[in-house]
Short mmCIF file of C-alpha atoms in Angstrom, two decimals:
data_model
loop_
_atom_site.label_atom_id
_atom_site.label_comp_id
_atom_site.label_asym_id
_atom_site.label_seq_id
_atom_site.Cartn_x
_atom_site.Cartn_y
_atom_site.Cartn_z
CA MET C 1 5.92 -118.87 142.90
CA ALA C 2 9.48 -118.28 144.16
CA GLU C 3 11.67 -121.37 144.34
CA ASN C 4 14.06 -122.39 147.11
CA LEU C 5 12.29 -120.39 149.78
CA PRO C 6 14.17 -120.15 153.09
CA ASP C 7 13.09 -122.37 155.93
CA MET C 8 10.14 -120.87 157.85
CA GLY C 9 11.80 -121.77 161.12
CA ASP C 10 14.90 -119.78 160.16
CA LEU C 11 12.76 -116.79 159.22
CA ARG C 12 10.93 -116.98 162.54
CA ALA C 13 14.24 -117.28 164.41
CA PHE C 14 15.48 -114.12 162.69
CA LEU C 15 12.34 -112.23 163.72
CA LEU C 16 12.67 -113.42 167.32
CA VAL C 17 16.26 -112.24 167.57
CA ALA C 18 15.54 -108.90 165.85
CA ARG C 19 12.60 -108.17 168.14
CA ALA C 20 14.46 -109.21 171.28
CA GLY C 21 17.64 -107.33 170.37
CA GLY C 22 19.88 -110.30 171.08
CA PHE C 23 20.23 -114.08 170.92
CA ARG C 24 20.13 -114.71 174.67
CA GLU C 25 17.05 -112.58 175.19
CA ALA C 26 15.35 -114.30 172.23
CA ALA C 27 16.21 -117.68 173.73
CA ARG C 28 14.55 -116.66 177.01
CA MET C 29 11.40 -115.72 175.08
CA SER C 30 11.24 -118.96 173.10
CA THR C 31 11.91 -122.69 173.35
CA LEU C 32 15.12 -122.43 171.30
CA SER C 33 18.65 -122.07 172.61
CA ALA C 34 20.83 -119.06 171.79
CA SER C 35 23.14 -121.27 169.73
CA ALA C 36 20.23 -122.72 167.75
CA LEU C 37 18.97 -119.22 167.01
CA SER C 38 22.44 -118.13 165.96
CA ASP C 39 22.75 -121.11 163.61
CA ALA C 40 19.33 -120.38 162.10
CA VAL C 41 20.16 -116.72 161.41
CA ARG C 42 23.57 -117.63 159.98
CA ARG C 43 21.94 -120.24 157.76
CA LEU C 44 19.36 -117.70 156.55
CA GLU C 45 22.05 -115.10 155.81
CA GLY C 46 24.05 -117.66 153.87
CA GLU C 47 21.05 -118.69 151.83
CA LEU C 48 20.11 -115.08 151.02
CA GLY C 49 23.70 -113.91 150.54
CA LEU C 50 23.06 -110.87 152.74
CA ARG C 51 23.96 -109.86 156.28
CA LEU C 52 20.74 -109.32 158.20
CA LEU C 53 22.05 -108.48 161.68
CA HIS C 54 24.92 -106.35 162.95
CA ARG C 55 26.44 -108.25 165.87
CA THR C 56 28.61 -106.61 168.53
CA THR C 57 29.44 -107.62 172.07
CA ARG C 58 26.85 -105.14 173.32
CA SER C 59 23.98 -105.29 170.85
CA VAL C 60 22.39 -107.03 167.91
CA LEU C 61 20.73 -104.69 165.41
CA PRO C 62 19.18 -105.33 161.98
CA THR C 63 21.00 -104.11 158.91
CA GLU C 64 19.19 -102.17 156.20
CA ALA C 65 18.44 -105.47 154.46
CA GLY C 66 17.30 -106.92 157.80
CA ARG C 67 14.93 -104.02 158.43
CA GLY C 68 13.43 -104.48 155.00
CA LEU C 69 12.90 -108.18 155.64
CA ILE C 70 11.29 -107.47 159.02
CA ALA C 71 8.85 -105.03 157.41
CA ARG C 72 7.67 -107.78 155.05
CA LEU C 73 7.82 -110.73 157.42
CA ASP C 74 6.08 -109.19 160.42
CA PRO C 75 2.64 -108.72 158.82
CA ALA C 76 2.96 -112.07 157.05
CA PHE C 77 3.59 -113.93 160.31
CA ARG C 78 0.73 -112.02 161.95
CA GLU C 79 -1.59 -113.22 159.19
CA ILE C 80 -0.42 -116.77 159.76
CA ALA C 81 -1.00 -116.40 163.51
CA ASP C 82 -4.49 -115.00 162.87
CA ALA C 83 -5.32 -117.91 160.59
CA VAL C 84 -4.16 -120.45 163.17
CA ASP C 85 -6.04 -118.65 165.97
CA HIS C 86 -9.18 -118.70 163.85
CA LEU C 87 -8.87 -122.45 163.45
CA ARG C 88 -8.35 -122.81 167.20
CA SER C 89 -11.55 -120.85 167.77
CA LEU C 90 -13.40 -123.74 166.19
CA ARG C 91 -12.23 -126.04 168.94
CA ASP C 92 -14.20 -126.59 172.12
CA ARG C 93 -11.30 -125.35 174.27
CA PRO C 94 -9.70 -122.15 172.94
CA ALA C 95 -5.92 -122.05 173.29
CA GLY C 96 -3.10 -119.63 172.69
CA THR C 97 -1.79 -116.38 174.12
CA LEU C 98 -3.93 -113.35 174.95
CA THR C 99 -1.97 -110.10 175.36
CA LEU C 100 -3.66 -107.11 177.01
CA ASN C 101 -2.39 -103.54 177.32
CA VAL C 102 -3.90 -101.92 180.42
CA PRO C 103 -3.33 -98.98 182.77
CA ALA C 104 -2.11 -99.68 186.30
CA SER C 105 -5.55 -98.84 187.69
CA ALA C 106 -7.12 -101.67 185.68
CA ALA C 107 -4.38 -104.11 186.70
CA ARG C 108 -4.99 -103.21 190.34
CA LEU C 109 -8.72 -102.60 190.57
CA ILE C 110 -10.40 -104.59 187.77
CA LEU C 111 -8.39 -107.56 186.54
CA PRO C 112 -7.90 -109.26 189.95
CA ALA C 113 -11.61 -110.10 189.99
CA ILE C 114 -11.58 -111.35 186.38
CA VAL C 115 -8.28 -113.08 185.72
CA PRO C 116 -8.37 -116.03 188.19
CA PRO C 117 -11.83 -117.33 187.16
CA PHE C 118 -11.07 -116.70 183.49
CA LEU C 119 -7.84 -118.73 183.62
CA ALA C 120 -9.62 -121.46 185.53
CA ALA C 121 -12.30 -121.59 182.83
CA TYR C 122 -9.74 -121.65 179.98
CA PRO C 123 -6.68 -123.62 181.11
CA ASP C 124 -5.21 -123.68 177.58
CA ILE C 125 -5.01 -119.88 177.35
CA ARG C 126 -1.89 -118.01 178.45
CA LEU C 127 -2.56 -114.42 179.53
CA GLU C 128 0.06 -111.68 179.23
CA VAL C 129 -0.75 -108.28 180.78
CA MET C 130 1.29 -105.20 179.86
CA THR C 131 0.77 -102.04 181.95
CA ASP C 132 0.98 -98.73 180.11
CA GLU C 133 -0.62 -95.40 180.98
CA GLN C 134 -0.41 -94.03 177.42
CA PHE C 135 -2.93 -94.79 174.70
CA VAL C 136 -1.11 -97.11 172.30
CA ASP C 137 -1.72 -98.69 168.92
CA ILE C 138 -2.46 -102.15 170.26
CA LEU C 139 -1.68 -103.89 166.98
CA ALA C 140 1.68 -102.11 166.57
CA ALA C 141 2.48 -102.97 170.20
CA GLY C 142 1.80 -106.65 169.55
CA CYS C 143 -1.31 -106.73 171.78
CA ASP C 144 -4.69 -108.30 171.14
CA ALA C 145 -6.70 -105.76 173.15
CA GLY C 146 -6.43 -102.95 175.66
CA ILE C 147 -8.37 -101.39 178.51
CA ARG C 148 -9.01 -97.66 178.51
CA TYR C 149 -11.74 -95.15 179.30
CA ASP C 150 -14.25 -93.90 176.74
CA GLU C 151 -12.60 -90.54 176.09
CA ARG C 152 -9.36 -92.28 175.05
CA LEU C 153 -10.81 -94.77 172.56
CA GLU C 154 -10.35 -94.47 168.81
CA GLN C 155 -13.46 -94.50 166.64
CA ASP C 156 -12.51 -97.60 164.65
CA MET C 157 -12.17 -99.75 167.77
CA ILE C 158 -14.77 -102.15 169.10
CA ALA C 159 -15.41 -101.48 172.80
CA VAL C 160 -16.83 -103.91 175.37
CA PRO C 161 -17.64 -102.81 178.95
CA ILE C 162 -15.31 -104.27 181.57
CA GLY C 163 -15.39 -103.78 185.32
CA PRO C 164 -17.65 -101.36 187.24
CA ARG C 165 -19.84 -99.10 185.13
CA ARG C 166 -19.47 -96.20 187.55
CA GLN C 167 -16.38 -95.08 189.41
CA ARG C 168 -15.37 -92.07 191.49
CA PHE C 169 -12.25 -90.13 192.28
CA ALA C 170 -11.82 -89.65 196.03
CA LEU C 171 -9.89 -87.15 198.11
CA ALA C 172 -8.39 -88.29 201.40
CA ALA C 173 -5.78 -87.41 203.98
CA ALA C 174 -4.40 -88.82 207.21
CA PRO C 175 -6.40 -87.80 210.31
CA GLY C 176 -3.21 -86.33 211.76
CA TYR C 177 -2.77 -84.04 208.77
CA LEU C 178 -6.36 -82.84 209.01
CA SER C 179 -6.09 -82.19 212.76
CA ARG C 180 -3.06 -79.96 212.11
CA HIS C 181 -4.33 -78.15 209.01
CA GLY C 182 -8.11 -78.45 209.18
CA ASN C 183 -10.58 -80.33 206.98
CA PRO C 184 -11.55 -78.22 203.94
CA GLN C 185 -15.27 -77.57 203.53
CA HIS C 186 -15.13 -76.26 199.96
CA PRO C 187 -12.88 -77.15 197.00
CA ARG C 188 -11.34 -73.65 196.92
CA GLU C 189 -9.96 -74.22 200.42
CA LEU C 190 -7.66 -76.85 198.91
CA MET C 191 -5.51 -73.95 197.68
CA ARG C 192 -4.35 -73.55 201.31
CA HIS C 193 -3.42 -77.22 201.67
CA ALA C 194 -0.53 -79.49 200.66
CA CYS C 195 -1.88 -81.68 197.86
CA ILE C 196 -0.22 -84.77 196.39
CA ARG C 197 -0.45 -84.36 192.63
CA GLY C 198 -0.13 -86.76 189.71
CA ARG C 199 0.49 -86.62 186.00
CA PHE C 200 1.00 -88.94 183.07
CA ALA C 201 4.46 -89.16 181.52
CA GLY C 202 5.04 -86.41 178.97
CA ARG C 203 1.82 -84.59 179.89
CA PRO C 204 1.03 -81.55 182.08
CA VAL C 205 0.09 -81.92 185.72
CA GLU C 206 -3.61 -82.72 185.87
CA THR C 207 -5.96 -80.25 187.49
CA TRP C 208 -8.41 -81.54 190.06
CA GLU C 209 -12.02 -81.46 188.88
CA LEU C 210 -14.68 -81.67 191.59
CA GLU C 211 -18.43 -81.76 191.08
CA ARG C 212 -21.57 -81.40 193.21
CA GLU C 213 -25.15 -81.11 191.98
CA GLY C 214 -24.05 -80.01 188.53
CA GLU C 215 -21.51 -77.45 189.75
CA VAL C 216 -18.00 -78.22 188.50
CA ILE C 217 -14.89 -76.64 190.02
CA ARG C 218 -11.42 -77.10 188.57
CA ILE C 219 -8.45 -76.21 190.74
CA ASP C 220 -4.66 -76.42 190.56
CA PRO C 221 -3.70 -76.82 194.23
CA PRO C 222 -0.14 -76.56 195.58
CA GLY C 223 1.94 -79.41 196.97
CA GLN C 224 5.48 -80.69 197.46
CA LEU C 225 5.01 -84.14 195.93
CA LEU C 226 4.29 -84.94 192.28
CA VAL C 227 4.08 -88.60 191.19
CA GLN C 228 3.54 -90.35 187.87
CA ASN C 229 -0.01 -91.64 187.60
CA GLY C 230 -0.14 -95.42 187.74
CA ALA C 231 3.43 -96.39 188.51
CA GLY C 232 3.81 -93.77 191.25
CA SER C 233 0.29 -93.80 192.67
CA ASP C 234 1.18 -96.12 195.55
CA LEU C 235 3.91 -93.67 196.57
CA GLY C 236 1.29 -90.91 196.64
CA VAL C 237 -0.92 -93.04 198.88
CA ALA C 238 1.99 -93.87 201.19
CA ALA C 239 2.81 -90.16 201.47
CA ALA C 240 -0.81 -89.36 202.33
CA LEU C 241 -0.76 -92.08 205.02
CA ALA C 242 2.39 -90.45 206.42
CA GLY C 243 0.63 -87.10 206.70
CA VAL C 244 2.27 -85.32 203.77
CA GLY C 245 -1.00 -83.97 202.38
CA ILE C 246 -4.26 -84.67 200.55
CA VAL C 247 -4.31 -87.30 197.80
CA CYS C 248 -6.79 -87.65 194.92
CA LEU C 249 -7.15 -91.12 193.41
CA PHE C 250 -9.68 -93.80 192.45
CA GLU C 251 -12.05 -94.37 195.36
CA ASP C 252 -11.53 -98.14 195.12
CA TRP C 253 -7.76 -97.66 195.39
CA LEU C 254 -8.17 -95.68 198.62
CA ARG C 255 -11.09 -97.70 200.01
CA PRO C 256 -9.06 -100.07 202.27
CA HIS C 257 -7.45 -97.08 204.01
CA LEU C 258 -10.76 -95.23 204.28
CA ASP C 259 -12.41 -98.30 205.81
CA SER C 260 -9.57 -98.81 208.29
CA GLY C 261 -9.49 -95.14 209.29
CA ALA C 262 -5.88 -94.69 208.22
CA LEU C 263 -7.20 -92.08 205.78
CA ALA C 264 -10.19 -89.80 206.25
CA PRO C 265 -12.42 -88.62 203.39
CA VAL C 266 -12.07 -85.02 202.26
CA LEU C 267 -14.90 -83.15 200.48
CA GLU C 268 -16.76 -86.45 199.96
CA ASP C 269 -19.88 -84.76 198.58
CA TRP C 270 -17.68 -83.28 195.81
CA TRP C 271 -16.15 -86.55 194.63
CA PRO C 272 -16.67 -86.72 190.84
CA ALA C 273 -18.16 -89.82 189.23
CA PHE C 274 -17.30 -91.10 185.75
CA PRO C 275 -18.18 -94.10 183.53
CA GLY C 276 -16.18 -97.30 183.91
CA PRO C 277 -13.57 -98.57 181.42
CA PHE C 278 -13.84 -100.62 178.25
CA LEU C 279 -11.97 -103.50 176.69
CA TYR C 280 -11.16 -102.35 173.15
CA TYR C 281 -9.84 -104.19 170.11
CA SER C 282 -9.58 -103.78 166.37
CA GLY C 283 -12.42 -104.95 164.16
CA ARG C 284 -10.16 -104.98 161.11
CA ARG C 285 -9.00 -108.58 161.53
CA LEU C 286 -10.16 -111.96 162.73
CA VAL C 287 -10.70 -111.97 166.48
CA PRO C 288 -8.15 -114.44 167.93
CA ALA C 289 -9.66 -117.34 169.82
CA PRO C 290 -8.25 -116.34 173.26
CA LEU C 291 -9.65 -112.81 172.87
CA ARG C 292 -13.03 -114.16 171.78
CA ALA C 293 -13.09 -116.39 174.86
CA PHE C 294 -12.22 -113.39 177.07
CA ILE C 295 -14.99 -111.26 175.54
CA ASP C 296 -17.52 -114.07 175.99
CA PHE C 297 -16.39 -114.48 179.60
CA LEU C 298 -16.93 -110.77 180.33
CA ARG C 299 -20.46 -110.96 178.92
CA THR C 300 -21.47 -113.98 180.99
CA HIS C 301 -19.76 -113.25 184.33
CA PRO C 302 -20.93 -110.22 186.36
CA PHE C 303 -18.10 -108.08 187.74
CA ASP C 304 -17.48 -108.66 191.43
CA PRO C 305 -15.00 -106.02 192.66
CA PRO C 306 -11.97 -107.49 194.43
CA ALA C 307 -10.67 -106.50 197.82
CA VAL C 308 -7.87 -104.03 197.02
CA PRO C 309 -4.71 -104.68 199.05
CA ALA C 310 -3.49 -101.84 201.24
CA VAL C 311 -0.09 -100.26 200.57
#
């Protein structure tokens, strides 16, 4: 066994600063001050006889030696965290941080009905929700679990149903727009309308797929406005409310405006249905106590859809 190992606190301080990209940012993410973190990193560098961080007035970046140390320390600290979380799981009241990576649709339509009662049931758990429309490696991103739809799950992931088991995409437009341009009676008539389109970052514009009694029609309608799915979806809804054109989005997202009459349904008998999302996580490691508590909560509490706020 190696002798004179560096202090674990100094090693952790180095990782915090390297991940945060600076001492002040690391201080905001921890209970330590920027000066204490600086002292810890300086002490570690002195003990190792190597510079681990390049410091400038604008940035703090790891040196080659620092990058090598990070590559070894990061998995080691994760193993330690897993071991501690496993011990916490043996307690009656699970504690710790649960980090979820979810699309904006889940943050808006699914989690509002789940998060408040879950936090009330587990007051010692801290929940962090990261919104991301791309499919990510949850472990590499530092997350415990994610929410995605079935077609975007990897085979080695464990998936647990979350939220409604059936959803629909809806088409809608402002009554004023439809009175000026007419209400289409068939999907192909959308080619003569202004349609508010969406796409995911770095991906092509998505075609609209409509379905009725087994007949599927895919179209690529025209339109002046293109928004990023998730982050820009509310802008698309606002534009539809203002009469810009026809929007296609989750039915639950549009439901408040459909119920109020601010938007009118378009081609409702063609709205396509699809299975609901899943909570997914890796089965290659111990399940942290907060995640286990969340999974158990999902299994014992039926989903009650929240009232979605209007834009």
